[in-house]
Amino acid sequence: MKSIASAPGKIILFGEHFVVHGTKAILAAINKRVTVTTTFTDNKTIKINSELGTIEIPMTIKDGEPKMNEDKDENGNVIFKGSSHEEVKSEFRPFVFLANRLMTNSDNVWHPGNFHFFDHCLGLEITIDSDIPIGVGLGSSSACCVAATASIFGLFKELSSEEILKISIGAEKTIFPDTSGADCTVCTYGGMIEHPNIEKIDSAFDLNLLIANSMIPHSTKNSVEKVSKFKENNEERFSQLCDLENGLIDEVITAMKNNDATTFGLKMSENQKYLEEIQVSNETINGMISSLKEISLGTKITGAGDGGCVIALVKDENVNKVPALLGKDKECFSAKIDTKGVVWSKIEE
Ligand code: PMV
């Protein structure tokens, strides 16, 4: 039997970084997906195949139940040890975390006492296929966590969206403990949402959003830590910026209701100024934004910044001009909003 789930990547339209400190944010799921396929195996291992490589981790048996070699790092975060007792690479941790939670019924998805992993199988093989670029702010890790949750647990039970979201945020925390959870939310539900209310937003105008990749990978954890330092050193200004961000998001919601793409674009550029002030932009990003200025209604970072991607609201007639303006070393593509969110199916073989 195969349990297959896919989840969309995402862009953050407004509110990245500030959302970690409690502000609202607007996010949209995009038409690029991660697919995770899970099958039973006869080996007492969890095998994970992805474009980053393959690992196979043996299970240990504790009190008659299977368990992965789990440990805590110096910050108290759960880490896993492979067969050689080396720490499992961070990219693989969410999958091991999920397999472990499934096997030990930590989320009480199964009725207590009703579930014994070895009654059903000996091991798992998890395969990840993705068309979301990695490490550039398009939600590849959250989409992986969401799709993996639905796929791994789906071998036994179809989870509700609420269950998928709750468990996938736990998985994402094995990579980035301070996540706001906004990314997993939009990857689960799809569409455009206002965080934290999970309110779906309908845009009256066609959002022709262009995503341009600086090709500079970033670390969300490092950027978020940098912003926390900025906050520590500039408490009053940071609090003002959070208020400004919340106000800006209210204006964006009104602009969308009024079919006002011009204001939407202006607010994107205003949000970019806040991101520059908290120092998550850099020369490459600023250069890309100024190259697109003439032909876009608004341009900004999407995601953690310090590299990664920018998004631009571009009128139809100008879309073709973008590659020439950005230069050959940058990738760009049009984003369509995904409305489906996570999708799951099971194939009996
Ligand atoms: O670049 P990404 O996709 O990891 O985006 C992170 C967004 C932040 O607001 C910086 C962090 C978060 O958890 O919301």
Coordinates of C-alpha atoms and ligand atoms in Angstrom, one line a residue:
M1 CA 0.0 0.0 0.0
K2 CA 1.1 3.5 -0.8
S3 CA 0.0 6.7 1.0
I4 CA 0.7 9.7 -1.2
A5 CA 0.2 13.4 -0.2
S6 CA 1.2 16.6 -1.8
A7 CA 1.3 20.2 -0.4
P8 CA 1.9 23.5 -2.1
G9 CA 4.7 25.9 -1.5
K10 CA 3.9 29.4 -0.4
I11 CA 4.8 33.1 -0.6
I12 CA 4.4 35.6 2.2
L13 CA 2.7 38.7 0.7
F14 CA 2.9 40.8 3.9
G15 CA 4.2 40.4 7.4
E16 CA 7.2 38.1 7.4
H17 CA 9.4 38.4 10.5
F18 CA 6.9 40.7 12.3
V19 CA 4.6 37.7 12.4
V20 CA 7.1 35.9 14.6
H21 CA 6.6 38.7 17.1
G22 CA 2.9 38.5 17.0
T23 CA 1.7 40.6 14.1
K24 CA -0.8 39.6 11.4
A25 CA 0.5 38.3 8.0
I26 CA -1.0 37.5 4.6
L27 CA 0.3 34.4 2.8
A28 CA -0.7 32.6 -0.3
A29 CA -0.1 29.0 -1.5
I30 CA 1.5 28.7 -4.9
N31 CA 1.3 26.2 -7.8
K32 CA 4.6 24.4 -7.0
R33 CA 4.3 21.2 -4.9
V34 CA 6.1 18.7 -2.8
T35 CA 4.8 15.1 -3.0
V36 CA 5.6 12.6 -0.3
T37 CA 5.0 8.8 -0.8
T38 CA 5.1 6.4 2.1
T39 CA 5.1 2.6 1.9
F40 CA 5.6 -0.3 4.4
T41 CA 8.9 -2.2 4.3
D42 CA 10.1 -5.4 5.9
N43 CA 13.2 -3.8 7.4
K44 CA 13.1 -2.4 10.9
T45 CA 14.3 0.9 9.5
I46 CA 13.0 4.3 8.3
K47 CA 14.4 4.9 4.9
I48 CA 14.1 8.4 3.4
N49 CA 14.8 9.2 -0.2
S50 CA 15.0 12.8 -1.4
E51 CA 17.0 14.9 -3.8
L52 CA 19.3 15.7 -0.9
G53 CA 20.3 12.0 -0.6
T54 CA 19.1 8.8 1.0
I55 CA 19.3 7.7 4.7
E56 CA 18.2 4.6 6.4
I57 CA 17.8 4.7 10.2
P58 CA 17.3 1.6 12.3
M59 CA 14.6 1.5 14.9
T60 CA 15.3 0.5 18.5
I61 CA 12.8 -1.4 20.5
K62 CA 11.9 0.0 23.9
D63 CA 9.3 -1.7 26.1
G64 CA 8.2 -3.8 23.1
E65 CA 7.5 -0.7 21.1
P66 CA 9.6 0.7 18.2
K67 CA 11.4 4.0 18.7
M68 CA 14.0 6.0 16.8
N69 CA 17.3 6.9 18.5
E70 CA 16.1 10.2 19.9
D71 CA 18.1 12.7 21.8
K72 CA 18.1 16.4 22.7
D73 CA 20.6 19.0 21.6
E74 CA 22.1 21.7 23.9
N75 CA 19.0 23.9 23.4
G76 CA 16.6 21.1 24.3
N77 CA 15.4 20.4 20.7
V78 CA 14.7 16.9 19.7
I79 CA 17.4 15.4 17.4
F80 CA 17.8 11.9 16.0
K81 CA 20.8 9.7 15.8
G82 CA 21.5 7.5 12.7
S83 CA 23.0 4.0 12.8
S84 CA 26.5 5.3 13.3
H85 CA 25.1 7.5 16.1
E86 CA 25.9 10.5 14.1
E87 CA 23.2 13.2 14.3
V88 CA 20.7 13.0 11.5
K89 CA 21.0 16.0 9.1
S90 CA 18.5 18.7 9.9
E91 CA 16.7 18.3 6.5
F92 CA 15.7 14.7 7.4
R93 CA 14.7 15.4 11.0
P94 CA 11.0 16.2 10.3
F95 CA 10.5 12.8 8.6
V96 CA 12.1 10.9 11.4
F97 CA 10.2 13.0 14.0
L98 CA 6.9 12.1 12.2
A99 CA 7.7 8.4 11.8
N100 CA 8.5 8.4 15.6
R101 CA 5.3 10.1 16.5
L102 CA 3.3 7.7 14.4
M103 CA 5.0 4.7 15.9
T104 CA 4.6 5.9 19.5
N105 CA 1.1 7.3 19.0
S106 CA 2.4 10.6 20.6
D107 CA -0.5 12.6 19.1
N108 CA -3.2 10.2 20.3
V109 CA -4.4 9.8 16.8
W110 CA -4.9 6.2 17.6
H111 CA -7.2 5.1 20.5
P112 CA -4.8 4.4 23.4
G113 CA -3.8 0.8 23.6
N114 CA -5.4 0.1 20.2
F115 CA -2.3 0.5 18.1
H116 CA 0.9 -1.4 17.8
F117 CA 3.1 -0.5 14.9
F118 CA 4.6 -3.9 14.5
D119 CA 1.1 -5.4 14.1
H120 CA 0.9 -3.6 10.8
C121 CA 4.4 -3.3 9.4
L122 CA 8.1 -3.6 10.2
G123 CA 9.4 -0.4 8.7
L124 CA 8.7 2.6 6.4
E125 CA 10.1 4.0 3.2
I126 CA 9.4 7.7 2.6
T127 CA 10.1 9.3 -0.8
I128 CA 10.1 13.1 -1.4
D129 CA 9.7 14.7 -4.8
S130 CA 9.6 18.4 -5.0
D131 CA 9.4 21.2 -7.6
I132 CA 9.8 23.9 -5.0
P133 CA 13.3 25.5 -4.9
I134 CA 15.0 24.8 -1.6
G135 CA 16.1 27.4 0.9
V136 CA 14.8 30.5 -0.9
G137 CA 11.6 31.4 1.1
L138 CA 9.1 29.5 -1.0
G139 CA 8.0 27.1 1.8
S140 CA 9.8 23.9 0.7
S141 CA 10.4 22.8 4.2
S142 CA 6.8 23.6 5.5
A143 CA 5.3 21.9 2.4
C144 CA 7.5 18.9 3.1
C145 CA 6.3 18.8 6.7
V146 CA 2.6 19.1 5.8
A147 CA 2.8 16.5 2.9
A148 CA 4.9 14.1 5.0
T149 CA 2.4 14.3 7.9
A150 CA -0.5 13.5 5.7
S151 CA 1.4 10.8 3.9
I152 CA 3.0 9.0 6.9
F153 CA 0.0 9.0 9.1
G154 CA -2.2 8.4 6.1
L155 CA -0.9 4.8 5.9
F156 CA -3.2 4.2 8.8
K157 CA -5.7 7.0 9.0
E158 CA -6.9 10.0 6.9
L159 CA -6.1 13.0 9.1
S160 CA -8.2 16.2 9.3
S161 CA -6.6 19.5 8.2
E162 CA -6.5 20.5 11.9
E163 CA -4.5 17.4 12.8
I164 CA -2.2 17.7 9.8
L165 CA -1.5 21.4 10.8
K166 CA -0.8 20.7 14.4
I167 CA 1.5 17.7 13.8
S168 CA 3.3 19.3 10.9
I169 CA 4.2 22.4 13.0
G170 CA 5.9 20.0 15.4
A171 CA 7.9 18.5 12.6
E172 CA 8.9 22.0 11.3
K173 CA 10.1 22.8 14.8
T174 CA 12.8 20.1 14.5
I175 CA 14.4 22.4 11.9
F176 CA 13.3 25.9 13.1
P177 CA 12.0 25.9 16.7
D178 CA 10.7 29.5 16.6
T179 CA 8.5 29.1 13.6
S180 CA 5.3 31.2 13.6
G181 CA 3.4 28.3 12.1
A182 CA 2.1 30.6 9.3
D183 CA 3.9 28.7 6.5
C184 CA 2.5 25.3 7.5
T185 CA -1.0 26.9 7.8
V186 CA -1.1 28.1 4.3
C187 CA 0.5 24.9 2.9
T188 CA -2.3 22.9 4.7
Y189 CA -5.3 25.0 3.7
G190 CA -4.1 26.5 0.4
G191 CA -5.5 29.8 -1.1
M192 CA -4.7 33.2 0.4
I193 CA -5.0 33.5 4.2
E194 CA -4.7 36.0 6.9
H195 CA -2.7 34.7 9.8
P196 CA -3.4 33.9 12.6
N197 CA -7.1 33.8 12.0
I198 CA -6.8 31.2 9.1
E199 CA -9.3 33.5 7.3
K200 CA -9.4 32.9 3.6
I201 CA -9.2 36.1 1.6
D202 CA -10.7 36.5 -1.9
S203 CA -9.0 39.0 -4.1
A204 CA -11.3 40.9 -6.4
F205 CA -8.4 41.5 -8.8
D206 CA -6.2 39.0 -10.6
L207 CA -3.0 39.0 -8.7
N208 CA -0.3 38.7 -11.3
L209 CA 2.6 37.9 -9.1
L210 CA 6.0 37.3 -10.3
I211 CA 8.6 35.5 -8.2
A212 CA 12.3 36.2 -8.8
N213 CA 14.9 34.1 -7.2
S214 CA 18.2 35.8 -6.1
M215 CA 19.8 32.4 -6.2
I216 CA 21.3 33.1 -2.8
P217 CA 20.1 30.5 -0.2
H218 CA 19.3 31.7 3.2
S219 CA 18.9 30.4 6.7
T220 CA 15.5 31.3 8.2
K221 CA 16.9 30.6 11.7
N222 CA 19.8 33.0 11.2
S223 CA 17.6 35.8 9.8
V224 CA 15.1 35.4 12.6
E225 CA 17.8 35.5 15.2
K226 CA 19.2 38.7 13.6
V227 CA 15.8 40.3 13.8
S228 CA 15.5 39.3 17.4
K229 CA 18.8 41.1 18.1
F230 CA 17.5 44.2 16.2
K231 CA 14.4 44.0 18.4
E232 CA 16.5 43.8 21.6
N233 CA 18.6 46.8 20.6
N234 CA 15.7 48.9 19.2
E235 CA 12.7 48.0 21.3
E236 CA 10.6 51.1 20.8
R237 CA 11.2 51.3 17.1
F238 CA 10.5 47.6 16.6
S239 CA 7.2 47.9 18.5
Q240 CA 6.3 50.8 16.2
L241 CA 7.1 48.8 13.2
C242 CA 4.9 45.9 14.4
D243 CA 2.0 48.4 14.8
L244 CA 2.7 49.8 11.3
E245 CA 2.7 46.3 9.9
N246 CA -0.7 45.5 11.4
G247 CA -2.1 48.7 10.1
L248 CA -0.7 48.1 6.7
I249 CA -2.3 44.6 6.5
D250 CA -5.7 46.1 7.4
E251 CA -5.2 48.6 4.5
V252 CA -4.3 45.7 2.2
I253 CA -7.4 43.8 3.1
T254 CA -9.5 46.9 2.3
A255 CA -7.6 47.4 -1.0
M256 CA -8.4 43.9 -2.1
K257 CA -12.1 44.3 -1.2
N258 CA -12.1 47.5 -3.3
N259 CA -10.4 45.9 -6.3
D260 CA -7.5 48.4 -5.8
A261 CA -4.3 46.8 -7.2
T262 CA -2.4 50.1 -7.1
T263 CA -2.7 50.4 -3.3
F264 CA -1.9 46.7 -2.9
G265 CA 1.4 47.3 -4.8
L266 CA 2.2 50.5 -2.9
K267 CA 1.8 48.5 0.4
M268 CA 4.2 45.8 -0.9
S269 CA 6.8 48.5 -1.4
E270 CA 6.1 50.1 2.0
N271 CA 6.4 46.6 3.7
Q272 CA 9.8 46.2 1.9
K273 CA 11.0 49.4 3.6
Y274 CA 10.1 47.9 7.0
L275 CA 12.1 44.8 6.1
E276 CA 15.1 46.9 5.0
E277 CA 14.9 48.7 8.3
I278 CA 15.2 45.4 10.3
Q279 CA 18.1 44.6 8.0
V280 CA 17.0 41.4 6.2
S281 CA 17.5 42.9 2.8
N282 CA 20.8 43.0 1.0
E283 CA 22.5 44.6 -2.0
T284 CA 21.4 41.9 -4.4
I285 CA 17.8 42.1 -3.3
N286 CA 17.8 45.9 -3.4
G287 CA 19.3 45.7 -6.9
M288 CA 16.6 43.3 -8.1
I289 CA 13.9 45.5 -6.6
S290 CA 15.2 48.7 -8.2
S291 CA 15.5 46.9 -11.6
L292 CA 11.8 45.9 -11.4
K293 CA 10.6 49.3 -10.1
E294 CA 9.6 50.8 -13.5
I295 CA 7.3 47.9 -14.5
S296 CA 5.8 46.8 -11.2
L297 CA 3.2 48.2 -8.9
G298 CA 5.1 47.0 -5.9
T299 CA 8.0 44.7 -5.1
K300 CA 9.3 43.1 -1.9
I301 CA 11.1 40.2 -0.3
T302 CA 9.1 37.1 0.4
G303 CA 10.1 35.0 3.3
A304 CA 13.1 35.4 5.6
G305 CA 15.2 37.6 3.2
D306 CA 19.0 37.8 3.3
G307 CA 18.8 36.3 -0.2
G308 CA 15.9 34.1 -1.3
C309 CA 13.2 35.5 -3.5
V310 CA 11.4 38.7 -4.2
I311 CA 7.8 39.0 -5.4
A312 CA 6.6 41.7 -7.8
L313 CA 3.0 42.7 -8.7
V314 CA 3.4 43.2 -12.4
K315 CA 0.8 44.3 -15.0
D316 CA 0.1 41.7 -17.7
E317 CA 1.7 43.7 -20.5
N318 CA 5.0 44.0 -18.6
V319 CA 5.5 40.3 -17.6
N320 CA 7.7 39.6 -20.7
K321 CA 10.1 42.4 -19.8
V322 CA 11.1 40.9 -16.4
P323 CA 13.8 38.4 -17.5
A324 CA 15.8 41.1 -19.4
L325 CA 15.5 43.5 -16.5
L326 CA 16.8 40.9 -13.9
G327 CA 19.6 39.4 -15.9
K328 CA 20.4 35.8 -16.8
D329 CA 21.8 34.8 -13.4
K330 CA 18.3 35.1 -11.7
E331 CA 15.4 32.7 -12.1
C332 CA 11.9 34.1 -12.4
F333 CA 8.4 32.7 -12.9
S334 CA 4.7 33.7 -12.6
A335 CA 3.0 32.4 -9.5
K336 CA -0.6 31.2 -9.6
I337 CA -2.4 30.8 -6.3
D338 CA -3.1 27.2 -5.3
T339 CA -6.5 26.8 -3.8
K340 CA -6.4 23.1 -2.9
G341 CA -3.8 23.0 -0.1
V342 CA -2.8 19.5 1.1
V343 CA -4.1 16.6 -1.0
W344 CA -4.0 12.9 0.1
S345 CA -4.7 9.6 -1.5
K346 CA -4.1 5.9 -0.8
I347 CA -3.3 3.2 -3.3
E348 CA -3.8 -0.4 -2.4
E349 CA -1.4 -2.6 -4.2
Ligands
PMV1 O1 11.9 32.1 4.2 P1 10.9 31.2 4.9 O2 10.0 30.5 3.9 O3 11.5 30.3 5.9 O4 10.0 32.2 5.7 C1 10.1 32.5 7.0 C2 9.1 33.5 7.5 C3 9.4 34.1 8.8 O5 8.4 35.1 9.1 C4 10.8 34.9 8.7 C5 9.5 33.1 9.9 C6 8.2 32.5 10.4 O6 8.2 31.5 11.0 O7 7.1 33.1 10.1

